């Protein structure tokens, strides 16, 4: 039910300094009550290197920063494959 209102959700992981990172999640969704209204919510949080998952650490070491991963596109693909 929620998916029809969720237009897009992305994440960016950016380096703040040595051993310090921040992630920013941006969500765009349409209002079920109002047509032609789109809302954007941006959330961010600083993350110490030690708290990052191993696969994220490996990717950050490989490319330096993770810029805009589209969660909705990934999830839609997973749902089609299921």
Coordinates of N, CA and C in Angstrom, one line a residue:
X1 N 0.8 -1.2 0.0 CA 0.0 0.0 0.0 C 0.9 1.3 0.0
X2 N 1.9 1.3 0.9 CA 2.8 2.5 1.0 C 3.5 2.7 -0.3
X3 N 3.9 1.6 -1.0 CA 4.8 1.8 -2.2 C 4.2 2.7 -3.3
X4 N 2.9 2.7 -3.4 CA 2.3 3.5 -4.4 C 2.4 5.0 -4.2
X5 N 2.7 5.4 -2.9 CA 2.9 6.8 -2.6 C 4.4 7.2 -2.5
X6 N 5.3 6.1 -2.3 CA 6.7 6.4 -2.2 C 7.3 6.5 -3.6
X7 N 7.7 7.7 -4.0 CA 8.2 7.9 -5.3 C 9.6 7.5 -5.5
X8 N 10.5 7.9 -4.5 CA 11.9 7.6 -4.6 C 12.5 7.7 -3.2
X9 N 13.5 6.9 -2.9 CA 14.3 7.0 -1.7 C 15.7 6.7 -2.0
X10 N 16.6 7.7 -1.6 CA 18.0 7.5 -1.9 C 18.8 7.7 -0.7
X11 N 20.1 7.2 -0.7 CA 21.0 7.4 0.3 C 22.4 7.8 -0.2
X12 N 23.0 8.8 0.4 CA 24.4 9.2 0.1 C 25.2 9.0 1.4
X13 N 26.4 8.4 1.2 CA 27.3 8.3 2.4 C 28.6 9.1 2.0
X14 N 28.8 10.1 2.8 CA 29.9 11.1 2.5 C 30.9 11.1 3.7
X15 N 32.2 11.3 3.3 CA 33.2 11.5 4.3 C 33.2 12.9 4.9
X16 N 33.2 13.0 6.2 CA 33.3 14.3 6.9 C 34.7 14.6 7.3
X17 N 35.5 13.6 7.5 CA 36.9 13.8 7.9 C 37.5 12.4 8.2
X18 N 38.6 12.4 8.8 CA 39.3 11.1 9.1 C 38.4 10.3 10.0
X19 N 37.9 9.1 9.6 CA 37.2 8.2 10.4 C 35.8 8.7 10.7
X20 N 35.3 9.7 10.0 CA 34.0 10.2 10.3 C 33.2 10.3 9.0
X21 N 32.0 9.8 9.0 CA 31.1 9.7 7.8 C 29.7 10.2 8.2
X22 N 29.0 10.6 7.2 CA 27.6 10.9 7.4 C 26.8 10.2 6.3
X23 N 25.6 9.8 6.7 CA 24.7 9.3 5.7 C 23.5 10.3 5.6
X24 N 23.0 10.4 4.4 CA 21.8 11.3 4.2 C 20.8 10.5 3.4
X25 N 19.6 10.3 3.9 CA 18.5 9.6 3.3 C 17.5 10.7 2.8
X26 N 17.2 10.6 1.5 CA 16.2 11.6 1.0 C 15.0 10.7 0.5
X27 N 13.8 11.1 0.9 CA 12.6 10.4 0.5 C 11.7 11.4 -0.2
X28 N 11.1 11.0 -1.3 CA 10.1 11.8 -2.0 C 8.8 10.9 -2.0
X29 N 7.7 11.5 -1.6 CA 6.4 10.8 -1.6 C 5.3 11.7 -2.0
X30 N 4.3 11.1 -2.6 CA 3.1 11.9 -2.9 C 2.0 11.7 -1.8
X31 N 1.2 12.7 -1.7 CA 0.2 12.7 -0.7 C -1.1 11.9 -1.2
X32 N -1.6 11.0 -0.4 CA -2.8 10.3 -0.8 C -4.0 11.2 -0.8
X33 N -4.0 12.3 0.0 CA -5.1 13.2 0.1 C -5.1 14.3 -1.0
X34 N -3.9 14.7 -1.4 CA -3.8 15.8 -2.3 C -3.1 15.4 -3.6
X35 N -3.7 15.6 -4.7 CA -3.1 15.3 -6.0 C -2.1 16.3 -6.3
X36 N -1.1 15.9 -7.1 CA 0.0 16.8 -7.5 C 0.8 17.5 -6.4
X37 N 0.8 16.9 -5.2 CA 1.7 17.3 -4.1 C 2.7 16.3 -3.8
X38 N 4.0 16.7 -3.9 CA 5.1 15.8 -3.5 C 5.9 16.4 -2.3
X39 N 6.2 15.6 -1.4 CA 6.9 16.0 -0.2 C 8.3 15.3 -0.2
X40 N 9.3 16.1 0.2 CA 10.6 15.6 0.3 C 11.1 15.7 1.8
X41 N 11.6 14.6 2.3 CA 12.1 14.5 3.6 C 13.6 14.1 3.5
X42 N 14.5 14.9 4.2 CA 15.9 14.6 4.3 C 16.3 14.3 5.7
X43 N 16.9 13.2 5.9 CA 17.4 12.8 7.2 C 18.9 12.5 7.1
X44 N 19.6 12.9 8.1 CA 21.1 12.6 8.1 C 21.6 12.3 9.5
X45 N 22.7 11.6 9.5 CA 23.3 11.1 10.8 C 24.7 10.9 10.6
X46 N 25.6 11.3 11.5 CA 27.0 11.0 11.5 C 27.2 9.6 12.0
X47 N 28.2 8.9 11.4 CA 28.5 7.5 11.7 C 30.0 7.3 11.9
X48 N 30.4 6.8 13.0 CA 31.8 6.4 13.2 C 32.1 5.2 12.3
X49 N 33.3 5.2 11.8 CA 33.8 4.1 10.9 C 33.5 2.7 11.5
X50 N 33.7 2.6 12.8 CA 33.6 1.3 13.4 C 32.1 0.7 13.3
X51 N 31.2 1.6 13.2 CA 29.8 1.2 13.2 C 29.2 0.9 11.8
X52 N 30.0 1.2 10.7 CA 29.6 0.9 9.4 C 29.6 -0.6 9.1
X53 N 28.7 -1.2 8.4 CA 28.7 -2.6 8.1 C 30.0 -2.9 7.2
X54 N 30.5 -4.1 7.3 CA 31.7 -4.5 6.5 C 31.6 -4.3 5.0
X55 N 30.4 -4.6 4.4 CA 30.3 -4.4 3.0 C 30.3 -2.9 2.6
X56 N 29.8 -2.1 3.5 CA 29.8 -0.6 3.2 C 31.2 -0.1 3.3
X57 N 32.0 -0.6 4.3 CA 33.4 -0.2 4.5 C 34.2 -0.6 3.3
X58 N 34.0 -1.8 2.8 CA 34.7 -2.3 1.6 C 34.4 -1.4 0.4
X59 N 33.2 -1.0 0.2 CA 32.8 -0.2 -0.9 C 33.4 1.2 -0.8
X60 N 33.4 1.8 0.4 CA 33.9 3.1 0.7 C 35.4 3.1 0.5
X61 N 36.1 2.0 0.8 CA 37.6 1.9 0.6 C 37.8 1.9 -0.9
X62 N 37.0 1.2 -1.6 CA 37.2 1.0 -3.0 C 36.9 2.3 -3.8
X63 N 35.8 3.0 -3.5 CA 35.4 4.1 -4.3 C 35.5 5.5 -3.6
X64 N 35.6 5.5 -2.3 CA 35.8 6.7 -1.6 C 34.5 7.3 -1.0
X65 N 33.5 7.4 -1.8 CA 32.2 7.8 -1.3 C 31.1 7.1 -2.0
X66 N 29.9 6.9 -1.4 CA 28.8 6.3 -2.1 C 27.8 7.5 -2.3
X67 N 27.6 7.7 -3.6 CA 26.7 8.8 -4.0 C 25.4 8.2 -4.5
X68 N 24.3 8.7 -4.0 CA 23.0 8.4 -4.4 C 22.7 7.0 -4.8
X69 N 22.4 6.1 -3.9 CA 21.9 4.8 -4.2 C 20.4 4.9 -4.1
X70 N 19.7 4.4 -5.2 CA 18.3 4.5 -5.2 C 17.6 3.3 -4.7
X71 N 17.2 3.3 -3.4 CA 16.6 2.2 -2.7 C 15.3 1.7 -3.4
X72 N 14.5 2.6 -3.9 CA 13.3 2.2 -4.5 C 13.5 1.4 -5.8
X73 N 14.5 1.8 -6.6 CA 14.8 1.0 -7.8 C 15.3 -0.4 -7.4
X74 N 16.2 -0.5 -6.4 CA 16.7 -1.8 -6.0 C 15.6 -2.7 -5.5
X75 N 14.7 -2.1 -4.6 CA 13.6 -2.9 -4.0 C 12.6 -3.3 -5.1
X76 N 12.3 -2.5 -6.0 CA 11.4 -2.9 -7.1 C 12.0 -4.0 -7.9
X77 N 13.3 -4.0 -8.2 CA 13.9 -5.1 -8.9 C 13.8 -6.4 -8.1
X78 N 14.1 -6.3 -6.8 CA 14.0 -7.5 -5.9 C 12.6 -8.1 -5.9
X79 N 11.6 -7.2 -5.9 CA 10.2 -7.7 -5.8 C 9.8 -8.4 -7.2
X80 N 10.3 -7.9 -8.3 CA 10.1 -8.5 -9.6 C 10.7 -9.9 -9.7
X81 N 11.9 -10.0 -9.0 CA 12.7 -11.3 -9.1 C 12.1 -12.3 -8.1
X82 N 11.3 -11.9 -7.2 CA 10.8 -12.8 -6.2 C 9.6 -13.7 -6.7

